[in-house]
Coordinates of C-alpha atoms and ligand atoms in Angstrom, one line a residue:
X1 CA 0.0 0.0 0.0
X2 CA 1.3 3.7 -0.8
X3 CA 1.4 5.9 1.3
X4 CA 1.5 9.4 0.6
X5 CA 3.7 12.8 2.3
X6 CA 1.6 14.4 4.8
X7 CA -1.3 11.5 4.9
X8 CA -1.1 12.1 9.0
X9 CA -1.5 15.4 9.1
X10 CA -4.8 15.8 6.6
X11 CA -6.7 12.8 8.2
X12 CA -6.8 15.2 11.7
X13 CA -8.6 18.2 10.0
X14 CA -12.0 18.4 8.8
X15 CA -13.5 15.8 6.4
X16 CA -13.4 18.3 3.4
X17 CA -10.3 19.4 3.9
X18 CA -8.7 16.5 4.2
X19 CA -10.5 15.4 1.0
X20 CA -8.8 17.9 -0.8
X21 CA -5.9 17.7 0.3
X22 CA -5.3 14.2 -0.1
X23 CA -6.8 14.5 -3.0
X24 CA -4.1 16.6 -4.4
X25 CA -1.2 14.8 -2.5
X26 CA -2.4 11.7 -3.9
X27 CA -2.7 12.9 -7.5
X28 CA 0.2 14.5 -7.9
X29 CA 1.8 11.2 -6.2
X30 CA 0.3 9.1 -8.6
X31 CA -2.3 7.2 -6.4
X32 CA -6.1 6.3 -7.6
X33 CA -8.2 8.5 -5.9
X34 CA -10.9 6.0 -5.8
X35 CA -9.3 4.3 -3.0
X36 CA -9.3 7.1 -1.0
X37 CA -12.5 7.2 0.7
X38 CA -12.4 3.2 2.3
X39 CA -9.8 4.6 4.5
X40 CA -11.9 7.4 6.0
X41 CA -12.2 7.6 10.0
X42 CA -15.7 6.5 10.7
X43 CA -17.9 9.4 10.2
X44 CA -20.8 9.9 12.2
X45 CA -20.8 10.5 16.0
X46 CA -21.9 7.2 17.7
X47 CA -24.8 9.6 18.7
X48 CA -26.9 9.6 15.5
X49 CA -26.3 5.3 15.5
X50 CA -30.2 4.0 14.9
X51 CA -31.5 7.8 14.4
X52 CA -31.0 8.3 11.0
X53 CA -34.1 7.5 9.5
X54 CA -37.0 9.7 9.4
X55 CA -40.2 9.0 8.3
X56 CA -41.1 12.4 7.7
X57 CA -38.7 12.1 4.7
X58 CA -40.1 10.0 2.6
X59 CA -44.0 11.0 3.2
X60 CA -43.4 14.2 2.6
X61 CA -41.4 13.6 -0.8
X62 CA -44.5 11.3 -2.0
X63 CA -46.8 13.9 -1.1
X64 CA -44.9 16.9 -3.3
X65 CA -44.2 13.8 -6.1
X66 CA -48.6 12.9 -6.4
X67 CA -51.4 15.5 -6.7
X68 CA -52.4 15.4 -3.9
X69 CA -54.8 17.0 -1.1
X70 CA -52.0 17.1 1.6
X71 CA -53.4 16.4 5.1
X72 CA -50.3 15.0 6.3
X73 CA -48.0 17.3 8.1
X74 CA -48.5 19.8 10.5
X75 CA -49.3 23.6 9.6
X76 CA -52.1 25.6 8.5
X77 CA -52.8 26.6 4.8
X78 CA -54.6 29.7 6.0
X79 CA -52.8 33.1 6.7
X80 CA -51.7 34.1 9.9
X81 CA -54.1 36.6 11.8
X82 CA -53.6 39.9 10.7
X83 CA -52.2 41.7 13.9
X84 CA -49.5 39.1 13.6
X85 CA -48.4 39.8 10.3
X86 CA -48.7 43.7 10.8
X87 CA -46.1 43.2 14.1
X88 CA -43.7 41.5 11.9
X89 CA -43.9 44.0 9.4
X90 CA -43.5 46.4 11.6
X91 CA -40.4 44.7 13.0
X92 CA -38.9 44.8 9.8
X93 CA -39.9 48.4 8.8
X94 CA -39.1 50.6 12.1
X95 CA -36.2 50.1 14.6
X96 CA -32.8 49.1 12.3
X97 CA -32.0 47.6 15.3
X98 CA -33.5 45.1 15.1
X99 CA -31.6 43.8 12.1
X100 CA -28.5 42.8 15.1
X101 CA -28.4 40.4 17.0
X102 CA -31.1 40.6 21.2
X103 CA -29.8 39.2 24.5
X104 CA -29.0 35.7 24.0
X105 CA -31.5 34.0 26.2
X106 CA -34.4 35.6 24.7
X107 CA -35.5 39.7 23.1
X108 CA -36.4 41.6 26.3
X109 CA -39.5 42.6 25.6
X110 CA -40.7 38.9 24.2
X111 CA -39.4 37.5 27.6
X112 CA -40.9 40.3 29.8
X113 CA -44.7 39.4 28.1
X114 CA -43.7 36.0 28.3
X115 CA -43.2 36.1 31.8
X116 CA -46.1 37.9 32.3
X117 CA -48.6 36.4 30.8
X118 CA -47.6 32.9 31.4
X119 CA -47.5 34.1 35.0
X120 CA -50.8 34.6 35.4
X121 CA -52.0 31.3 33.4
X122 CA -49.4 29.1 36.3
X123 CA -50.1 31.4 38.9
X124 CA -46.2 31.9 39.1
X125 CA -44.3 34.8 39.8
X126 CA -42.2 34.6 36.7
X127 CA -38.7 36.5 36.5
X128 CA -38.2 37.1 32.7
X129 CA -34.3 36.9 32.8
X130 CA -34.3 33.6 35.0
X131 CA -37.4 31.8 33.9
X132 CA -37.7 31.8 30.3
X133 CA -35.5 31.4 27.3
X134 CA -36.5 32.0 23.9
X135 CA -36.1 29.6 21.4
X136 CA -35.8 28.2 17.9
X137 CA -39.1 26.9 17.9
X138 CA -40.5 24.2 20.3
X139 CA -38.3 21.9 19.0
X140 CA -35.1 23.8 20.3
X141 CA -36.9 24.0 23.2
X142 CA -37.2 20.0 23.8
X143 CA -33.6 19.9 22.0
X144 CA -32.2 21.8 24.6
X145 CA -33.7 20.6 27.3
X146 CA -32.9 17.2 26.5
X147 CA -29.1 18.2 26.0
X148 CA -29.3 20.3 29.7
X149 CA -30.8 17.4 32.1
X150 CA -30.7 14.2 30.3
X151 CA -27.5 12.7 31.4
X152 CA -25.8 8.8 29.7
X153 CA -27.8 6.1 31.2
X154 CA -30.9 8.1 32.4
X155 CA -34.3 6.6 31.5
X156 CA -36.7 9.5 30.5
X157 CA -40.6 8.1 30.6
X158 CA -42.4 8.6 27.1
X159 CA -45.6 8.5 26.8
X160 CA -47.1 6.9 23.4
X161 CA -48.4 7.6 21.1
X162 CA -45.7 10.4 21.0
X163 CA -44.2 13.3 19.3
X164 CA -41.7 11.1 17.1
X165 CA -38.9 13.6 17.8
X166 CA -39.0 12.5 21.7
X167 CA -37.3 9.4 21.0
X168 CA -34.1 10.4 19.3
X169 CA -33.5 13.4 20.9
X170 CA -33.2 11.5 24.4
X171 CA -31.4 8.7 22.8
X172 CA -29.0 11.7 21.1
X173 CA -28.4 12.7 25.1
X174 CA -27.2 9.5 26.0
X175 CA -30.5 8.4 28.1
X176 CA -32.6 5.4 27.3
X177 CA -36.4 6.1 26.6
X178 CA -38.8 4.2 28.3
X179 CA -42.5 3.5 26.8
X180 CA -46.1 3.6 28.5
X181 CA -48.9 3.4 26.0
X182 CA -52.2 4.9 26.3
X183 CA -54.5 2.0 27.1
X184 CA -57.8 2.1 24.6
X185 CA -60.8 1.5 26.4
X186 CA -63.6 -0.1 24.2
X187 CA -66.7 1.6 22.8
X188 CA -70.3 0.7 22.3
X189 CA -70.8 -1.2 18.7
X190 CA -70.6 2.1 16.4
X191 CA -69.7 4.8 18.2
X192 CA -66.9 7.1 17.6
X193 CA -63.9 6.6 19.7
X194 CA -62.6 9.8 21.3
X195 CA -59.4 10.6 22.3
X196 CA -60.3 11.0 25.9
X197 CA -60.7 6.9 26.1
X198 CA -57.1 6.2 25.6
X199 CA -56.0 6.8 29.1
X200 CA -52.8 6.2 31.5
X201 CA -52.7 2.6 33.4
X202 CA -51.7 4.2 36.4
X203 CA -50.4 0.8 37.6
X204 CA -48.2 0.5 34.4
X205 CA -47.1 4.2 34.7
X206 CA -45.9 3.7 38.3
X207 CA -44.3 0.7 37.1
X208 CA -42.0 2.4 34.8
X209 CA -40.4 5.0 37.2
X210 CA -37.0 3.8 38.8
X211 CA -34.0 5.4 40.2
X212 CA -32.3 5.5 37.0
X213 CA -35.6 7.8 35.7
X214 CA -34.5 11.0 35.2
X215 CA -37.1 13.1 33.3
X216 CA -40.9 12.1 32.2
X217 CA -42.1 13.9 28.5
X218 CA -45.9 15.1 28.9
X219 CA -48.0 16.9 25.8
X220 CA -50.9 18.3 26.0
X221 CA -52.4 18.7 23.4
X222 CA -51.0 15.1 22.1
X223 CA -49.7 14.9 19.0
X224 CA -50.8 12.8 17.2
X225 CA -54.0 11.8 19.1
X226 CA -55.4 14.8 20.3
X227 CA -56.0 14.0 23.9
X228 CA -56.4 16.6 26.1
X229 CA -54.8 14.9 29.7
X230 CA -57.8 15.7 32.2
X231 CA -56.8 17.4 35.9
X232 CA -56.6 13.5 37.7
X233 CA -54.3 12.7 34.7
X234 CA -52.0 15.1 35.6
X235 CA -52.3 14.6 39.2
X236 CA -51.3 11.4 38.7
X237 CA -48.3 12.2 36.3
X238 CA -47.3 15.1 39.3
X239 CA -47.6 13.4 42.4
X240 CA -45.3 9.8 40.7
X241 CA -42.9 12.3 39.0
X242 CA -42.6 14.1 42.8
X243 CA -42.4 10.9 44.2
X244 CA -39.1 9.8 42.4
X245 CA -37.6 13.1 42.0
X246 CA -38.4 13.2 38.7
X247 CA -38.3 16.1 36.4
X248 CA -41.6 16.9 34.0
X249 CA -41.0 17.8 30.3
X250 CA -44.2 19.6 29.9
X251 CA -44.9 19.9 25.4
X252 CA -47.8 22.5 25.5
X253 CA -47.6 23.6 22.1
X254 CA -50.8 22.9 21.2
X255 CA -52.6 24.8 24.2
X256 CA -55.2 27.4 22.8
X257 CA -56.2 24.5 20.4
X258 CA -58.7 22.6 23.0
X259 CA -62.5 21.8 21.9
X260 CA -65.6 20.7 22.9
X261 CA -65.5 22.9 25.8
X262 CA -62.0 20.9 27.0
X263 CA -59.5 22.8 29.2
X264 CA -56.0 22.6 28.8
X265 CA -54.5 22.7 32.4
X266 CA -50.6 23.1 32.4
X267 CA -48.8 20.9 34.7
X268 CA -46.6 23.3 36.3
X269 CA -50.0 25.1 37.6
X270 CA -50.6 21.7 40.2
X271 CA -49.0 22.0 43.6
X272 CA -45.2 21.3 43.6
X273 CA -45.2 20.7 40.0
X274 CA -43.4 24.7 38.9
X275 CA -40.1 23.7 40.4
X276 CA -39.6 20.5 38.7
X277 CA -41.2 21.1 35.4
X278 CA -40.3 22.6 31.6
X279 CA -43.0 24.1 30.0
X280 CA -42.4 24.4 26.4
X281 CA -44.8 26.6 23.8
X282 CA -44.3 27.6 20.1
X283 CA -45.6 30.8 18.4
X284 CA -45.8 29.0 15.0
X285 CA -49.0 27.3 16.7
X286 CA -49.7 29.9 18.9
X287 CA -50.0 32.4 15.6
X288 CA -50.6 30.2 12.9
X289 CA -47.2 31.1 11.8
X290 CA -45.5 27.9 11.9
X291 CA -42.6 29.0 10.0
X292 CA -41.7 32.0 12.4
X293 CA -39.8 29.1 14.4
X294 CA -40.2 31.1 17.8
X295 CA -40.7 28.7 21.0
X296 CA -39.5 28.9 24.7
X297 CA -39.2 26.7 27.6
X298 CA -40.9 28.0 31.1
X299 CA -39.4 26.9 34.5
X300 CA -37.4 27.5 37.7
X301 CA -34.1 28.7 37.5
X302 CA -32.7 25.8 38.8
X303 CA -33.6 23.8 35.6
X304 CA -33.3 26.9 32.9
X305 CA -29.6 27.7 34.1
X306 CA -28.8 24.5 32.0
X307 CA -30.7 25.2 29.4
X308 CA -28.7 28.4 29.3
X309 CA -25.7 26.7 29.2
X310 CA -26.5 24.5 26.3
X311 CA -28.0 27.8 24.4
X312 CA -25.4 30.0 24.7
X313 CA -23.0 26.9 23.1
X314 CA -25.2 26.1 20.8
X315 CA -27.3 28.5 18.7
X316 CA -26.9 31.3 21.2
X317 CA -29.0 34.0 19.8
X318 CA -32.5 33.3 18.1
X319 CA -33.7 35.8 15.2
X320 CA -34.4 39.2 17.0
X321 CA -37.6 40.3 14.5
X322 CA -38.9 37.1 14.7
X323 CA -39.3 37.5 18.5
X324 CA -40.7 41.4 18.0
X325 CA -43.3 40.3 16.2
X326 CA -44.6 37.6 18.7
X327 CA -43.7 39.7 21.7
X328 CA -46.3 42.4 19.9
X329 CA -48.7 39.5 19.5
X330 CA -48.5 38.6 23.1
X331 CA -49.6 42.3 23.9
X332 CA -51.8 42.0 21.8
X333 CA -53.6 38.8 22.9
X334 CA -53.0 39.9 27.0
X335 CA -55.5 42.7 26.2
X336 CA -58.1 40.7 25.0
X337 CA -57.3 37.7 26.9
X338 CA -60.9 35.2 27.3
X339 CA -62.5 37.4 25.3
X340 CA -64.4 36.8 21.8
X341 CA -62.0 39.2 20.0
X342 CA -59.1 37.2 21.2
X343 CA -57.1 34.7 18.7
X344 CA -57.0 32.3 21.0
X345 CA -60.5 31.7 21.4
X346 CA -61.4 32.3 18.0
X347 CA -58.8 30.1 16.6
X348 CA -60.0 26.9 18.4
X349 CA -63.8 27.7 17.2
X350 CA -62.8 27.8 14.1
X351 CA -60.7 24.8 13.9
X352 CA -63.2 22.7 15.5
X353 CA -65.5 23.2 12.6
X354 CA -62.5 22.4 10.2
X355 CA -62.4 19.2 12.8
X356 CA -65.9 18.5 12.7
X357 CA -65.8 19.0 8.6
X358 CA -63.0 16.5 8.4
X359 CA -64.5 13.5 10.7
X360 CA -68.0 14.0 8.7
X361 CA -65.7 13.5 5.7
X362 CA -63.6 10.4 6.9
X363 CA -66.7 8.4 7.8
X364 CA -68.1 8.5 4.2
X365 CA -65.8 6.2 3.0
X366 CA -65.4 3.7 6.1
X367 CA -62.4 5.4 7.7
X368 CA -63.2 5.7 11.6
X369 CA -61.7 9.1 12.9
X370 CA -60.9 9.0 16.5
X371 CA -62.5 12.5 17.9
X372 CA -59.6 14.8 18.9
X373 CA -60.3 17.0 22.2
X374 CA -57.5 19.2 20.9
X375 CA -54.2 19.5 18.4
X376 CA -54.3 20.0 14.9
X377 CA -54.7 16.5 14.7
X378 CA -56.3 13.4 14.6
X379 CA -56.2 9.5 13.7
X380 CA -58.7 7.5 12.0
X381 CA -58.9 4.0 12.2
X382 CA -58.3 1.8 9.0
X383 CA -58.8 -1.6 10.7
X384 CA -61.6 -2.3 8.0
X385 CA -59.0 -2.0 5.2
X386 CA -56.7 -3.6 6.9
X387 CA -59.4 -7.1 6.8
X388 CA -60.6 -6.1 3.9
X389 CA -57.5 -5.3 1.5
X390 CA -54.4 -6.7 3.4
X391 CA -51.7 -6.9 0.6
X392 CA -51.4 -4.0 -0.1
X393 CA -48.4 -3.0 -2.2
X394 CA -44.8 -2.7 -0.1
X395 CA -42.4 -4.6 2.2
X396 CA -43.9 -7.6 4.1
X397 CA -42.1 -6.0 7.3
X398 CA -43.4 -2.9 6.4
X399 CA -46.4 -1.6 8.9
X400 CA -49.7 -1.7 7.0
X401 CA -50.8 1.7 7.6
X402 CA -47.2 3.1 6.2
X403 CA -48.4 1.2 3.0
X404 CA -51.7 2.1 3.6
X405 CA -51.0 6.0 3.2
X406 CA -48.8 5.4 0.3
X407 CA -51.8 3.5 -1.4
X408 CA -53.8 6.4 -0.3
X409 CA -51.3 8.9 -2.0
X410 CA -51.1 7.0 -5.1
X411 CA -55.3 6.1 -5.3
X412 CA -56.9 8.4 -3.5
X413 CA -54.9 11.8 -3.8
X414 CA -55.0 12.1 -0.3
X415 CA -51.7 12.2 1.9
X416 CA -51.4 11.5 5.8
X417 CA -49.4 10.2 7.8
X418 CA -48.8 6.3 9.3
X419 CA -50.3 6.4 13.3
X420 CA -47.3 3.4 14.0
X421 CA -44.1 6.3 13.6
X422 CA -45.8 7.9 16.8
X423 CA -45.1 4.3 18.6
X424 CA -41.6 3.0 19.7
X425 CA -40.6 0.0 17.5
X426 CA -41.6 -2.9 19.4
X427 CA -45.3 -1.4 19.8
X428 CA -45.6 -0.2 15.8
X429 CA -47.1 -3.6 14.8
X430 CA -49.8 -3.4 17.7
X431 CA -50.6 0.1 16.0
X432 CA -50.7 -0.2 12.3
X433 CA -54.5 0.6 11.6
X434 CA -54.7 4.1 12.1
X435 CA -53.6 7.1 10.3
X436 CA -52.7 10.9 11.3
X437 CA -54.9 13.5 9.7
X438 CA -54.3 17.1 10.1
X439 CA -57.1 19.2 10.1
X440 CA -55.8 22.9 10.5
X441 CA -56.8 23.5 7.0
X442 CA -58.6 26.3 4.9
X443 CA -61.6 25.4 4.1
X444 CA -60.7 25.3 0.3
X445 CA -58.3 22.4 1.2
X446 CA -61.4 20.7 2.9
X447 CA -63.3 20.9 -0.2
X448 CA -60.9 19.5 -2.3
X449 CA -60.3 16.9 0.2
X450 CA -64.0 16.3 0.1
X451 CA -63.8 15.9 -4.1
X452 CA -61.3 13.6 -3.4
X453 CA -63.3 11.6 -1.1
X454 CA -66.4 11.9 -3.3
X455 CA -64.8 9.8 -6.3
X456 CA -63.3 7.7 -3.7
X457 CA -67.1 6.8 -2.3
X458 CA -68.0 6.4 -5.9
X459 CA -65.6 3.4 -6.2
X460 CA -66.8 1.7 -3.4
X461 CA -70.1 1.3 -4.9
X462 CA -70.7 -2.0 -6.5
Ligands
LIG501 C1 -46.1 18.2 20.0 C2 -45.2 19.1 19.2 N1 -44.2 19.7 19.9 C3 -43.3 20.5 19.3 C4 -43.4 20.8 17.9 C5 -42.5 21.8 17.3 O1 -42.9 23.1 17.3 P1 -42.1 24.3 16.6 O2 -42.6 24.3 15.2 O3 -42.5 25.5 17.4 O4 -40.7 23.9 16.6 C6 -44.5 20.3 17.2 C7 -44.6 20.5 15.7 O5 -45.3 19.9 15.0 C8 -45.4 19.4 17.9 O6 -46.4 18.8 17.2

């Protein structure tokens, strides 16, 4: 084997670099650059090991490949309101200022309305410097949260169905997820199932909480079931996660989205629950503005002081207009807060009629939606497919409602997403007969979605 001047020196230095370097040294020395890359130090950090796929991928690329009516991931089609859109116009029109970069942990004024209007809702006196940081979205919320408290070895209680990104963001921390599913309790012979029957064995919840457990991830709202955890839910969840010292990731991002006359309670509101618990929001659901990608994490300063410390090493400042524009929104909603010209009140009445629009839909052609108390979302059970057409197209070890919504794509023109990627793998095959729906839709997109559904009932006929 040749070796080649200075081959020590370029494998220490960063991948492209060294490419190109070596690449030269090699040529030049008369080596096949072909044989280069086999010798390559192994890549990836052990970190990303099992966490490379994503579902989301490939769903999302069929749904953009197939015209189709697409139901499947999680945003609305609809404008944001217009106070919204006039703050962040007005953040990128008036001070220049705010062009540069805002204190690191969070735009003053976007924490200060943060802290107080969350304060009221926990009954918490919040300090806006201590108590809240600013994120990139939600999901840098849970990102850093995970990367602040969840240490290698430390089991962090999931709750499933779950937000897929749970999963790989504790295993990227080191820690070792643990699963409790939401038991199903039966309904009478036609009868809509409802989100509120899939409830916590609170046997099989105590049994998963040991001295390794370090951290237990709640959301309400769930995503992708749309359960709305009552009060004696949460109690439960408070009183075992106080019990074993355990630390409550609390996924709210879904609050003002509650129906039916549900109430969202947050976690952190029950006695002894502030001091040991996260609560994470996200203005893209907040404001319909999903891709404003502004979220923040609530919680004592004894927890936040971490997530400081991964923050300021990691993305350290979040984009300052951004945060204007939401902090003007929260002004804006504090002064009408509970009443009708509020957003959030008129946003869930309006989305429950999109709901309701979409489970009249579903039924027409035999899928069985499962009634969501609140999200953007909800699942529909396929189980009568599944007896009726079971070979559908794809991979024998492939779940049948992943190739059920492929099939759907392909047929029907209508894209969602498979229920089983909210599972952990060993459940998924208990959980293939549902699909995720999202309903946040205009109602144009509804109507098209009916059409859709329309010829689809017209094939069933005999
Ligand atoms: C339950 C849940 N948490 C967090 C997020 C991420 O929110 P954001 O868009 O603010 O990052 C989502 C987005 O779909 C979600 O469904």
């Amino acid at each position: 084997m040749k070796k080649w001047k200075g081959q020590k020196s370029c494998v220490d230095r960063r991948y492209s670099l060294w490419k190109r370097t070596c690449v030269r040294v090699c040529v030049s020395a008369g080596v096949r650059t072909s044989c280069l890359f086999a010798m390559a130090k192994r890549l990836q950090a052990r970190r990303l090991d099992g966490i490379d796929h994503n579902p989301w991928v490939e769903f999302s690329r069929m749904a953009s490949e197939y015209d189709v009516v697409n139901l499947g991931q999680g945003f609305p089609d609809f404008p944001p309101p217009d106070f919204a859109v006039q703050a962040f116009q007005l953040a990128l029109s008036s001070d220049y200022m705010l062009n540069q970069y805002t204190k690191a942990f969070g735009y003053p004024p976007l924490t200060e309305i943060l802290a107080s209007f969350f304060g009221k809702l926990l009954g918490q006196e919040i300090d806006p410097l201590k108590n809240v940081l600013v994120t990139v979205g939600a999901y840098g919320a849970l990102f850093t949260a995970f990367q602040a408290l969840v240490d290698e070895g430390d089991e962090v209680i999931i709750i499933e169905p779950f937000f897929d990104c749970y999963e790989p963001m504790t295993l990227m921390a080191g820690g070792r997820p643990v699963f409790v599913t939401l038991k199903l309790s039966p309904t009478q012979d036609g009868e809509l199932d409802s989100a509120s029957n899939w409830q916590l064995d609170p046997t099989e919840l105590a049994s998963k909480f040991t001295s390794r457990t370090k951290a237990l991830v709640l959301n309400t709202p769930n995503n992708p079931l749309g359960k709305v955890f009552s009060e004696a839910e949460l109690e439960l969840v408070a009183s075992l996660c106080q019990q074993h010292d355990v630390i409550c990731i609390s996924d709210e991002v879904y609050q003002w989205l509650v129906y039916d006359g549900h109430q969202h309670i947050s976690i952190a509101s029950l006695p002894g629950m502030w001091e040991r618990t996260l609560t994470i929001g996200s203005a893209g659901k907040s404001f319909s503005a999903t891709g404003w990608k502004v979220g923040w994490a609530l919680g004592p300063d004894r927890l936040l002081k971490h997530l400081r410390t991964v923050h300021q090493n990691t993305i350290y400042h979040c984009p300052t207009q951004g945060q204007a524009a939401v902090a003007q929104s929260f002004q804006h909603e504090q002064a009408r807060f509970g009443q009708a010209s509020s957003y959030f009140v008129q946003l869930p009445e309006a989305v429950q009629r999109s709901r309701d629009h979409m489970v009249r839909s579903l039924q027409s052609v035999g899928l069985r939606p499962v009634i969501p108390q609140g999200s953007y979302f909800l699942i529909a059970d396929i189980s009568d497919f599944k007896s009726k057409m079971p070979d559908l197209p794809g991979d024998a070890e492939e779940p049948y409602d992943s190739r059920f919504v492929k099939w759907m794509i392909r047929n029907k023109g209508l894209a969602a997403i498979p229920a089983s990627i909210f599972y952990s793998m060993p459940h998924r095959k208990h959980f293939d007969h549902y699909v995720r729906f999202c309903f946040v839709k205009d109602e144009s997109t509804l109507q098209a979605m009916d059409e859709k559904l329309q010829r689809w009932k017209t094939e069933l006929r005999p």
